[in-house]
Short mmCIF file of C-alpha atoms in Angstrom, two decimals:
data_model
loop_
_atom_site.label_atom_id
_atom_site.label_comp_id
_atom_site.label_asym_id
_atom_site.label_seq_id
_atom_site.Cartn_x
_atom_site.Cartn_y
_atom_site.Cartn_z
CA MET A 1 -71.08 69.98 -31.57
CA VAL A 2 -71.19 71.63 -28.06
CA LEU A 3 -68.27 70.51 -25.90
CA LEU A 4 -68.03 70.46 -22.02
CA ASN A 5 -65.81 73.10 -20.84
CA HIS A 6 -64.91 74.36 -24.43
CA LEU A 7 -65.59 77.85 -26.03
CA GLN A 8 -66.72 77.96 -29.17
CA CYS A 9 -64.88 80.67 -31.38
CA ILE A 10 -66.10 81.59 -34.98
CA VAL A 11 -63.05 83.46 -36.91
CA SER A 12 -64.74 83.40 -40.13
CA GLU A 13 -67.16 81.49 -42.48
CA ARG A 14 -64.12 79.13 -43.47
CA PHE A 15 -62.47 79.09 -39.98
CA ARG A 16 -63.70 77.99 -36.31
CA TYR A 17 -62.07 76.46 -33.38
CA THR A 18 -62.93 75.10 -29.98
CA ARG A 19 -60.78 75.94 -27.12
CA LEU A 20 -60.59 74.44 -23.61
CA ALA A 21 -61.46 77.26 -21.02
CA ASN A 22 -58.43 79.30 -19.71
CA ASN A 23 -59.51 78.41 -15.92
CA LEU A 24 -59.00 74.76 -16.70
CA LYS A 25 -55.68 75.23 -18.44
CA GLN A 26 -54.44 76.95 -15.58
CA ASP A 27 -55.47 74.32 -13.41
CA SER A 28 -53.61 71.80 -15.22
CA LEU A 29 -50.27 73.84 -14.95
CA ALA A 30 -50.86 74.08 -10.93
CA GLU A 31 -51.34 70.37 -10.97
CA ALA A 32 -48.29 69.79 -12.71
CA VAL A 33 -46.44 71.95 -10.34
CA GLN A 34 -47.72 69.82 -7.51
CA LYS A 35 -47.35 66.55 -8.85
CA LYS A 36 -44.26 66.96 -10.97
CA LEU A 37 -42.08 69.89 -9.67
CA ARG A 38 -42.60 69.80 -6.05
CA ASN A 39 -40.55 66.53 -5.41
CA ALA A 40 -37.47 64.92 -6.65
CA PRO A 41 -36.58 64.17 -9.34
CA ARG A 42 -38.07 67.46 -10.37
CA SER A 43 -39.80 67.96 -13.88
CA ILE A 44 -42.26 70.27 -15.80
CA PRO A 45 -44.27 68.45 -18.87
CA PRO A 46 -43.03 69.77 -22.01
CA MET A 47 -46.67 70.40 -23.17
CA PHE A 48 -46.33 73.87 -21.03
CA PHE A 49 -43.53 75.28 -23.15
CA TYR A 50 -46.04 76.32 -25.74
CA ASP A 51 -47.61 79.50 -24.48
CA HIS A 52 -47.55 82.58 -26.96
CA VAL A 53 -43.75 83.27 -26.17
CA GLY A 54 -42.80 79.81 -26.27
CA SER A 55 -44.44 79.24 -29.54
CA GLN A 56 -42.70 82.11 -30.99
CA LEU A 57 -39.31 80.90 -29.61
CA PHE A 58 -39.66 77.42 -31.10
CA GLU A 59 -40.40 79.09 -34.45
CA GLU A 60 -36.93 80.91 -34.23
CA ILE A 61 -35.37 77.59 -33.18
CA CYS A 62 -36.59 75.94 -36.37
CA SER A 63 -34.69 78.35 -38.34
CA LEU A 64 -31.58 78.00 -36.68
CA PRO A 65 -28.49 76.49 -38.64
CA GLU A 66 -27.68 73.86 -35.91
CA TYR A 67 -31.46 72.82 -35.89
CA TYR A 68 -31.51 70.26 -38.89
CA GLN A 69 -34.95 68.81 -38.08
CA THR A 70 -37.30 71.32 -39.36
CA ARG A 71 -35.70 71.92 -42.45
CA THR A 72 -34.74 68.27 -43.17
CA GLU A 73 -38.51 66.92 -42.48
CA THR A 74 -39.74 69.83 -44.98
CA ALA A 75 -37.20 68.86 -47.62
CA ILE A 76 -38.60 65.08 -47.25
CA LEU A 77 -42.30 66.29 -47.51
CA ARG A 78 -41.73 68.42 -50.50
CA ALA A 79 -39.78 65.54 -52.11
CA ILE A 80 -42.63 62.88 -51.80
CA ARG A 81 -45.36 65.35 -52.44
CA TYR A 82 -46.69 63.20 -55.57
CA GLU A 83 -45.99 59.88 -54.13
CA LEU A 84 -47.83 60.74 -51.00
CA SER A 85 -50.60 61.83 -52.90
CA ARG A 86 -50.91 58.12 -54.50
CA TYR A 87 -52.09 56.86 -51.00
CA LEU A 88 -54.89 59.40 -50.89
CA HIS A 89 -58.22 60.16 -52.25
CA GLU A 90 -60.65 62.88 -52.65
CA GLN A 91 -62.45 62.30 -49.61
CA PHE A 92 -59.38 62.72 -47.13
CA ARG A 93 -59.65 65.03 -44.19
CA LEU A 94 -56.28 66.33 -42.60
CA VAL A 95 -55.94 66.19 -38.84
CA GLU A 96 -52.67 67.56 -37.72
CA LEU A 97 -51.28 67.00 -33.89
CA GLY A 98 -49.65 70.16 -33.19
CA SER A 99 -50.49 73.13 -35.79
CA GLY A 100 -46.71 74.06 -35.70
CA SER A 101 -45.14 75.54 -38.79
CA SER A 102 -47.61 76.23 -41.57
CA VAL A 103 -44.84 75.11 -44.17
CA LYS A 104 -44.96 71.52 -43.38
CA THR A 105 -49.09 71.70 -43.32
CA ARG A 106 -48.47 73.22 -46.91
CA CYS A 107 -46.59 70.58 -47.85
CA VAL A 108 -48.85 67.96 -46.82
CA LEU A 109 -52.28 69.98 -48.20
CA ASP A 110 -50.33 69.96 -51.52
CA SER A 111 -50.20 66.25 -51.65
CA LEU A 112 -53.95 66.16 -50.74
CA GLN A 113 -54.99 68.77 -53.33
CA ASP A 114 -52.88 66.63 -56.00
CA ALA A 115 -55.13 63.74 -54.91
CA GLY A 116 -58.12 65.81 -55.36
CA ALA A 117 -58.97 66.53 -51.43
CA GLY A 118 -57.61 68.94 -48.92
CA SER A 119 -60.84 70.77 -48.39
CA GLU A 120 -60.90 70.30 -44.59
CA TYR A 121 -57.98 70.80 -42.00
CA VAL A 122 -58.45 69.85 -38.20
CA PRO A 123 -55.40 71.18 -36.37
CA ILE A 124 -55.10 70.09 -32.73
CA ASP A 125 -52.71 72.15 -30.63
CA ILE A 126 -52.74 73.11 -26.70
CA SER A 127 -51.25 76.64 -27.62
CA ASP A 128 -53.52 79.42 -28.51
CA ALA A 129 -51.07 80.48 -31.29
CA LEU A 130 -53.17 77.72 -33.45
CA GLU A 131 -55.39 80.69 -34.60
CA SER A 132 -52.95 82.81 -36.26
CA GLY A 133 -50.98 79.58 -37.75
CA ALA A 134 -53.97 77.88 -39.09
CA GLY A 135 -55.65 81.14 -40.43
CA SER A 136 -52.66 82.09 -42.56
CA LEU A 137 -53.53 79.08 -44.74
CA LEU A 138 -56.88 80.31 -45.92
CA ASP A 139 -55.50 82.87 -48.40
CA ASP A 140 -53.46 80.26 -50.21
CA TYR A 141 -56.29 77.50 -50.12
CA PRO A 142 -59.41 79.02 -50.97
CA LYS A 143 -61.74 75.99 -50.69
CA LEU A 144 -60.03 74.98 -47.29
CA ARG A 145 -62.36 74.64 -44.11
CA ILE A 146 -60.69 74.80 -40.89
CA THR A 147 -62.00 73.22 -37.45
CA GLY A 148 -59.19 74.06 -34.79
CA ILE A 149 -59.11 72.27 -31.47
CA VAL A 150 -57.18 73.95 -28.92
CA ASP A 151 -56.86 71.27 -26.39
CA THR A 152 -54.54 68.23 -25.46
CA TYR A 153 -54.06 65.79 -28.22
CA GLU A 154 -55.63 62.97 -26.49
CA HIS A 155 -58.94 65.07 -25.81
CA GLY A 156 -58.75 66.40 -29.61
CA LEU A 157 -58.62 62.93 -31.07
CA SER A 158 -61.65 61.91 -28.89
CA ILE A 159 -63.36 65.02 -30.65
CA VAL A 160 -62.16 63.66 -34.06
CA ARG A 161 -63.68 60.43 -33.64
CA HIS A 162 -67.05 61.96 -33.49
CA MET A 163 -66.79 63.72 -36.73
CA THR A 164 -68.00 62.55 -40.18
CA ASN A 165 -67.03 59.46 -41.51
CA SER A 166 -64.25 60.91 -44.04
CA PRO A 167 -61.16 59.12 -43.91
CA ASN A 168 -58.41 60.89 -41.86
CA LEU A 169 -54.80 61.44 -42.57
CA ILE A 170 -53.40 62.15 -39.05
CA ILE A 171 -50.04 64.02 -39.34
CA PHE A 172 -47.76 64.05 -36.23
CA LEU A 173 -44.31 65.89 -37.36
CA GLY A 174 -41.59 67.31 -35.99
CA SER A 175 -40.34 64.05 -33.92
CA SER A 176 -42.68 65.35 -31.35
CA LEU A 177 -43.32 61.78 -30.18
CA GLY A 178 -39.74 61.57 -29.03
CA ASN A 179 -40.51 64.21 -26.22
CA MET A 180 -42.20 61.31 -24.64
CA SER A 181 -40.70 58.43 -22.76
CA ALA A 182 -40.58 54.99 -24.42
CA SER A 183 -43.74 54.01 -22.40
CA GLU A 184 -45.85 57.19 -22.73
CA SER A 185 -44.75 57.10 -26.76
CA ILE A 186 -46.25 53.69 -27.21
CA SER A 187 -49.29 54.53 -25.22
CA PHE A 188 -49.76 57.57 -27.31
CA LEU A 189 -49.37 55.70 -30.42
CA ARG A 190 -52.16 53.47 -29.28
CA THR A 191 -54.20 56.42 -28.54
CA ILE A 192 -53.82 57.49 -32.21
CA ARG A 193 -54.56 53.62 -33.23
CA VAL A 194 -57.77 53.63 -31.33
CA SER A 195 -58.94 56.94 -33.07
CA MET A 196 -58.36 55.64 -36.50
CA LYS A 197 -60.78 53.82 -38.26
CA ASP A 198 -60.56 51.67 -41.39
CA GLY A 199 -58.98 53.73 -44.21
CA ASP A 200 -57.45 56.35 -42.03
CA LEU A 201 -53.72 56.89 -42.26
CA LEU A 202 -50.88 58.30 -40.00
CA LEU A 203 -48.04 60.21 -41.20
CA LEU A 204 -45.40 60.17 -38.60
CA GLY A 205 -42.05 62.38 -38.65
CA LEU A 206 -39.23 61.00 -36.45
CA ASP A 207 -35.48 62.17 -35.98
CA LEU A 208 -33.04 59.61 -36.58
CA ASP A 209 -30.16 58.59 -34.30
CA LYS A 210 -26.75 60.05 -35.22
CA ASP A 211 -23.37 61.34 -34.21
CA VAL A 212 -23.30 63.00 -30.50
CA ALA A 213 -21.80 66.53 -31.94
CA THR A 214 -24.74 67.09 -34.35
CA LEU A 215 -27.39 66.16 -31.77
CA GLU A 216 -25.92 68.33 -28.98
CA ALA A 217 -25.25 71.54 -31.25
CA ALA A 218 -29.13 71.23 -32.20
CA TYR A 219 -30.13 71.85 -28.79
CA ASN A 220 -27.39 74.12 -27.65
CA ASP A 221 -27.39 76.64 -30.52
CA THR A 222 -24.68 79.52 -30.39
CA GLN A 223 -27.45 82.13 -30.56
CA GLY A 224 -29.20 80.81 -27.12
CA VAL A 225 -32.58 80.65 -28.63
CA THR A 226 -33.05 77.19 -27.03
CA ALA A 227 -31.75 78.40 -23.73
CA ARG A 228 -34.57 81.14 -23.71
CA PHE A 229 -36.94 78.67 -24.80
CA ASN A 230 -36.33 76.25 -21.95
CA LEU A 231 -36.13 79.38 -19.36
CA ASN A 232 -39.56 80.71 -20.91
CA ILE A 233 -41.29 78.17 -18.75
CA LEU A 234 -40.11 79.81 -15.53
CA HIS A 235 -41.39 83.04 -16.71
CA ARG A 236 -44.61 81.28 -17.52
CA LEU A 237 -44.76 80.13 -14.07
CA ASN A 238 -43.92 83.57 -12.59
CA ARG A 239 -46.97 84.95 -15.07
CA GLU A 240 -49.65 82.24 -14.39
CA LEU A 241 -49.04 80.91 -10.80
CA ASN A 242 -47.41 84.25 -9.37
CA ALA A 243 -44.28 82.37 -8.75
CA ASN A 244 -41.10 84.13 -8.07
CA PHE A 245 -38.34 82.39 -10.07
CA ASP A 246 -35.17 84.41 -10.57
CA VAL A 247 -34.70 83.24 -13.96
CA SER A 248 -31.09 84.51 -13.88
CA LYS A 249 -30.20 81.94 -11.17
CA PHE A 250 -31.14 79.04 -13.72
CA SER A 251 -29.21 77.82 -16.85
CA HIS A 252 -29.99 75.61 -19.93
CA TYR A 253 -28.61 72.11 -19.90
CA ALA A 254 -29.05 69.77 -22.83
CA PRO A 255 -26.82 66.60 -23.16
CA TYR A 256 -27.00 63.56 -25.27
CA ASN A 257 -27.69 60.14 -23.12
CA LYS A 258 -26.00 57.94 -25.38
CA SER A 259 -27.41 54.80 -23.68
CA GLU A 260 -30.97 55.81 -24.05
CA LYS A 261 -30.53 57.54 -27.49
CA ARG A 262 -31.96 60.84 -26.40
CA ILE A 263 -31.24 64.50 -25.64
CA GLU A 264 -32.21 65.07 -22.19
CA MET A 265 -33.13 68.94 -21.60
CA TYR A 266 -32.87 70.44 -17.85
CA LEU A 267 -32.89 73.58 -16.02
CA LYS A 268 -30.21 73.84 -13.85
CA SER A 269 -30.23 75.74 -10.26
CA GLU A 270 -27.13 77.82 -10.07
CA LYS A 271 -27.23 78.36 -6.61
CA ASP A 272 -29.18 77.07 -3.48
CA GLN A 273 -32.34 78.76 -3.57
CA SER A 274 -35.94 78.73 -2.54
CA VAL A 275 -38.92 79.83 -4.78
CA ASP A 276 -42.62 80.37 -3.82
CA ILE A 277 -45.35 79.33 -6.33
CA PRO A 278 -48.72 80.52 -4.51
CA GLY A 279 -50.75 79.55 -7.47
CA ALA A 280 -49.88 75.83 -6.82
CA ASN A 281 -49.53 76.34 -3.16
CA THR A 282 -46.13 75.23 -3.06
CA THR A 283 -42.43 76.21 -2.10
CA LEU A 284 -39.40 74.90 -3.67
CA TYR A 285 -35.90 74.40 -2.15
CA LEU A 286 -33.36 73.72 -4.81
CA LYS A 287 -29.83 73.09 -4.17
CA LYS A 288 -26.75 74.29 -6.27
CA ASP A 289 -26.74 72.17 -9.66
CA GLU A 290 -30.20 70.41 -8.99
CA LEU A 291 -31.92 69.55 -12.32
CA ILE A 292 -35.37 70.17 -13.49
CA HIS A 293 -36.19 68.14 -16.21
CA THR A 294 -38.26 69.65 -18.86
CA GLU A 295 -37.86 67.46 -22.11
CA ASN A 296 -36.65 64.37 -23.66
CA SER A 297 -36.08 64.11 -27.55
CA GLN A 298 -35.75 60.37 -28.24
CA LYS A 299 -33.70 59.41 -31.54
CA TYR A 300 -34.76 56.48 -33.57
CA THR A 301 -33.81 53.78 -36.01
CA ILE A 302 -35.54 52.25 -38.60
CA PRO A 303 -35.93 48.82 -36.67
CA HIS A 304 -37.18 50.91 -33.66
CA ILE A 305 -39.94 52.53 -35.88
CA GLN A 306 -40.95 49.12 -37.18
CA THR A 307 -41.00 47.55 -33.52
CA MET A 308 -43.30 50.21 -32.40
CA ALA A 309 -45.97 49.90 -35.38
CA ASP A 310 -46.03 46.49 -34.79
CA SER A 311 -46.64 46.74 -31.18
CA VAL A 312 -49.67 48.90 -31.72
CA ASN A 313 -50.97 47.18 -34.58
CA LEU A 314 -50.24 49.82 -37.34
CA LYS A 315 -48.92 48.63 -40.63
CA ILE A 316 -46.20 50.56 -42.43
CA LYS A 317 -46.84 51.44 -45.80
CA ARG A 318 -43.58 53.60 -46.65
CA ILE A 319 -40.69 55.06 -44.79
CA TRP A 320 -38.99 57.94 -46.45
CA HIS A 321 -35.62 59.49 -45.27
CA ASP A 322 -33.16 62.07 -46.44
CA ALA A 323 -30.00 60.95 -48.41
CA THR A 324 -27.93 61.33 -45.13
CA LYS A 325 -30.59 59.68 -42.99
CA LYS A 326 -30.88 62.42 -40.28
CA PHE A 327 -34.85 62.28 -40.39
CA SER A 328 -37.49 59.92 -41.24
CA VAL A 329 -41.15 60.24 -42.46
CA THR A 330 -43.37 57.24 -42.09
CA LEU A 331 -46.82 56.44 -43.31
CA MET A 332 -48.73 53.95 -41.35
CA SER A 333 -52.26 52.30 -41.78
CA THR A 334 -54.62 50.30 -39.64
#
């Protein structure tokens, strides 16, 4: 399939991917600056965290002692391996939103193999790190064919709609849905639902609400890796849009908003300052303590998950969680 504004890359006989042209990705970053960063309340969409450096830093975050999410979700996926396989059969294709850590992908591929499937994997990720992450699976799964899509999730799902009629197991792990606002998350679940045909399944990982101390520690680690991850977006603006952010004049700020049940992540200006961003034809004037919003991380309850599924006409087949109810994995169908 030839896709407008995409480059076709063949890595090997079993691994190919399509990538959105670089100039279009840069235009979208400049557009985000003009629409979101230029005027108060200032923000930068979290999709721009994941350049090469940001993706590496996020992998570091996932192994931090305070960051319970990744190890807890992985433990759930390992524990449900055989139970999940009973919902699958030999024709299923695995579609992953966010290629992420191959550890969790392997857990699901193992369930597919137990069901006699697992021969086709379609990771969708805006980050160019998709190539190395997905490619690492080839040696351990010798029958696996990979068709990667380096693009937004929405565009990637539109491509998946035009693939062959095999049923899809779509996985969206890591509580990434929680990075969206409440309205955006429902809209995105609808986008997933529209892309699903009869027989398709969605496996959704969501972080559950819990005590404030545990939540805030997860986003304010003692090693400062999350701070570097957050600040890296300013380095990216410097690199890609020729901005002149002095990153030392900003700090990482990530409190828990109890009324909204979410962590809110910001970059805080440590002094009055101005910043030029030539690649977006923008100059910013920031006051001391002014905040730039970079990400939300919504926390969920089981009733909330049920309500979301109902609102987009998805049926919950099973909800799994760990013994302490820190994290959940939900299987949904059309």
